[in-house]
């Protein structure tokens, strides 16, 4: 089990208020993370709990559940599964894409629980890593938009193919 505790203090946190006037404030917060990885045979899971105080207060759980195995004398390692993110408590702040800033951070409201589900298949052949992922499937199923803030640059749902070649491994 892995426990991490951190404290952050920002002296000049810059933001815009409801009237688009620039403001500064002192922001501080405590971050506590607890992580546990479990595996039995081909079953694999990783669980992470995060609690964060301050202006970006949140309580978050991320669980990864997968089948993991090796083949061809351990030259091929593959993992098929999904990730579940549950953000149980966070604040909704408007986001201005032109200024790339959150606005009116002092008047943010608490958000409802919104699950994020990713499905993935990953294969590593010697030094090449190939991944297929369908990110945030709940947005497609629930026909809901973003989970955190209006106009926030968060992809509602995405399918991607990623290839990474590690030459020095």
Short mmCIF file of C-alpha atoms in Angstrom, two decimals:
data_model
loop_
_atom_site.label_atom_id
_atom_site.label_comp_id
_atom_site.label_asym_id
_atom_site.label_seq_id
_atom_site.Cartn_x
_atom_site.Cartn_y
_atom_site.Cartn_z
CA UNK A 1 0.00 0.00 0.00
CA UNK A 2 1.36 3.42 -0.95
CA UNK A 3 0.40 6.57 1.00
CA UNK A 4 1.38 10.07 -0.17
CA UNK A 5 0.59 13.29 1.66
CA UNK A 6 1.39 16.71 0.25
CA UNK A 7 0.70 20.35 0.98
CA UNK A 8 0.60 23.06 -1.69
CA UNK A 9 0.60 26.82 -1.26
CA UNK A 10 0.36 29.26 -4.19
CA UNK A 11 0.94 32.90 -3.25
CA UNK A 12 -0.33 34.50 -6.49
CA UNK A 13 -3.14 32.32 -7.85
CA UNK A 14 -4.50 34.29 -10.84
CA UNK A 15 -8.16 34.10 -11.85
CA UNK A 16 -11.01 36.19 -13.27
CA UNK A 17 -14.09 37.06 -11.24
CA UNK A 18 -17.72 37.03 -12.51
CA UNK A 19 -17.21 40.45 -14.15
CA UNK A 20 -13.99 39.34 -15.90
CA UNK A 21 -11.78 41.44 -13.65
CA UNK A 22 -8.36 39.86 -12.95
CA UNK A 23 -7.71 38.88 -9.33
CA UNK A 24 -5.01 37.24 -7.23
CA UNK A 25 -5.45 35.16 -4.13
CA UNK A 26 -3.44 32.90 -1.85
CA UNK A 27 -4.41 29.27 -2.39
CA UNK A 28 -3.38 26.35 -0.23
CA UNK A 29 -4.48 22.78 0.10
CA UNK A 30 -3.72 19.34 1.45
CA UNK A 31 -3.52 16.32 -0.88
CA UNK A 32 -3.79 12.76 0.46
CA UNK A 33 -3.41 9.76 -1.89
CA UNK A 34 -3.72 6.09 -1.03
CA UNK A 35 -2.90 3.47 -3.68
CA UNK A 36 -3.02 -0.33 -3.66
CA UNK A 37 -2.17 -2.74 -6.50
CA UNK A 38 -3.59 -6.27 -6.43
CA UNK A 39 -2.99 -9.21 -8.75
CA UNK A 40 -3.83 -12.88 -8.75
CA UNK A 41 -2.86 -15.00 -11.74
CA UNK A 42 -4.01 -13.10 -14.82
CA UNK A 43 -6.32 -10.78 -12.84
CA UNK A 44 -4.97 -7.32 -12.10
CA UNK A 45 -6.39 -4.29 -10.32
CA UNK A 46 -5.06 -0.99 -9.11
CA UNK A 47 -7.04 1.24 -6.73
CA UNK A 48 -6.29 4.88 -5.94
CA UNK A 49 -8.17 7.15 -3.54
CA UNK A 50 -7.47 10.89 -3.53
CA UNK A 51 -8.71 13.59 -1.17
CA UNK A 52 -7.73 17.18 -1.82
CA UNK A 53 -8.69 20.32 0.12
CA UNK A 54 -8.56 23.96 -0.94
CA UNK A 55 -10.23 25.79 -3.77
CA UNK A 56 -9.98 22.70 -6.02
CA UNK A 57 -11.41 20.40 -3.35
CA UNK A 58 -12.20 16.90 -4.58
CA UNK A 59 -12.67 13.33 -3.51
CA UNK A 60 -11.77 10.86 -6.23
CA UNK A 61 -11.49 7.11 -6.77
CA UNK A 62 -9.72 5.53 -9.73
CA UNK A 63 -9.81 1.78 -10.22
CA UNK A 64 -8.23 -0.20 -13.03
CA UNK A 65 -9.44 -3.75 -13.64
CA UNK A 66 -7.77 -5.92 -16.26
CA UNK A 67 -6.62 -9.30 -17.49
CA UNK A 68 -2.83 -9.29 -17.76
CA UNK A 69 -0.75 -12.08 -19.23
CA UNK A 70 2.48 -12.91 -21.09
CA UNK A 71 3.06 -15.01 -24.17
CA UNK A 72 5.89 -16.10 -26.52
CA UNK A 73 8.51 -16.58 -23.79
CA UNK A 74 7.54 -13.23 -22.18
CA UNK A 75 8.26 -11.26 -25.37
CA UNK A 76 4.57 -10.26 -25.53
CA UNK A 77 2.81 -8.76 -22.52
CA UNK A 78 -0.83 -7.77 -22.93
CA UNK A 79 -3.52 -6.21 -20.79
CA UNK A 80 -7.24 -5.94 -21.55
CA UNK A 81 -9.60 -4.12 -19.23
CA UNK A 82 -11.11 -0.89 -18.09
CA UNK A 83 -10.66 2.02 -15.73
CA UNK A 84 -13.34 3.51 -13.53
CA UNK A 85 -13.00 7.07 -12.23
CA UNK A 86 -15.55 8.34 -9.74
CA UNK A 87 -15.26 11.97 -8.79
CA UNK A 88 -17.46 12.14 -5.71
CA UNK A 89 -16.96 15.74 -4.70
CA UNK A 90 -15.61 18.62 -6.72
CA UNK A 91 -16.44 22.21 -7.54
CA UNK A 92 -17.86 23.41 -10.85
CA UNK A 93 -16.11 26.48 -12.18
CA UNK A 94 -16.63 28.09 -15.54
CA UNK A 95 -13.67 27.93 -17.89
CA UNK A 96 -12.83 30.50 -20.54
CA UNK A 97 -11.05 28.83 -23.48
CA UNK A 98 -9.89 32.20 -24.85
CA UNK A 99 -7.94 33.06 -21.67
CA UNK A 100 -7.43 29.40 -20.72
CA UNK A 101 -8.45 30.27 -17.16
CA UNK A 102 -11.12 29.29 -14.68
CA UNK A 103 -13.49 32.13 -13.88
CA UNK A 104 -15.35 33.11 -10.72
CA UNK A 105 -13.63 30.49 -8.58
CA UNK A 106 -15.07 31.85 -5.33
CA UNK A 107 -18.68 31.15 -6.39
CA UNK A 108 -18.22 27.59 -7.65
CA UNK A 109 -20.93 25.06 -6.81
CA UNK A 110 -20.55 21.44 -5.73
CA UNK A 111 -20.95 18.91 -8.52
CA UNK A 112 -22.78 15.61 -8.60
CA UNK A 113 -21.04 12.26 -8.86
CA UNK A 114 -20.04 11.53 -12.45
CA UNK A 115 -18.39 8.24 -13.44
CA UNK A 116 -15.73 8.12 -16.14
CA UNK A 117 -15.15 4.73 -17.74
CA UNK A 118 -12.29 3.94 -20.13
CA UNK A 119 -11.88 0.63 -21.98
CA UNK A 120 -8.44 -0.38 -23.19
CA UNK A 121 -6.29 -3.09 -24.77
CA UNK A 122 -2.51 -2.78 -24.50
CA UNK A 123 0.23 -5.00 -25.90
CA UNK A 124 3.98 -4.69 -25.37
CA UNK A 125 6.17 -6.60 -27.80
CA UNK A 126 9.79 -6.32 -26.62
CA UNK A 127 10.26 -2.52 -26.77
CA UNK A 128 7.10 -1.50 -28.69
CA UNK A 129 3.95 -0.57 -26.77
CA UNK A 130 0.64 -0.45 -28.68
CA UNK A 131 -2.60 0.70 -27.02
CA UNK A 132 -6.21 0.95 -28.16
CA UNK A 133 -8.45 2.97 -25.88
CA UNK A 134 -12.04 4.15 -25.85
CA UNK A 135 -11.92 6.99 -23.36
CA UNK A 136 -14.89 8.20 -21.31
CA UNK A 137 -17.50 5.74 -22.59
CA UNK A 138 -20.13 6.99 -20.11
CA UNK A 139 -20.45 10.26 -22.03
CA UNK A 140 -21.61 8.32 -25.10
CA UNK A 141 -23.97 6.08 -23.12
CA UNK A 142 -25.53 8.81 -20.95
CA UNK A 143 -25.40 11.47 -23.70
CA UNK A 144 -23.97 13.87 -21.16
CA UNK A 145 -21.34 16.48 -21.84
CA UNK A 146 -18.25 17.30 -19.83
CA UNK A 147 -17.92 16.33 -16.19
CA UNK A 148 -16.28 19.32 -14.58
CA UNK A 149 -16.90 22.76 -16.03
CA UNK A 150 -18.70 24.48 -18.84
CA UNK A 151 -16.36 25.08 -21.80
CA UNK A 152 -13.59 23.07 -20.12
CA UNK A 153 -11.24 21.53 -22.72
CA UNK A 154 -12.10 17.92 -21.86
CA UNK A 155 -12.86 15.43 -24.60
CA UNK A 156 -16.37 14.07 -24.00
CA UNK A 157 -15.54 10.73 -25.61
CA UNK A 158 -12.59 9.59 -27.70
CA UNK A 159 -11.12 6.54 -29.38
CA UNK A 160 -7.39 6.49 -29.92
CA UNK A 161 -4.54 4.27 -31.02
CA UNK A 162 -1.16 4.91 -29.40
CA UNK A 163 2.20 3.41 -30.33
CA UNK A 164 5.36 3.98 -28.36
CA UNK A 165 8.76 2.60 -29.26
CA UNK A 166 11.31 2.55 -26.44
CA UNK A 167 14.71 2.42 -28.11
CA UNK A 168 16.84 2.39 -24.98
CA UNK A 169 15.02 -0.32 -23.09
#
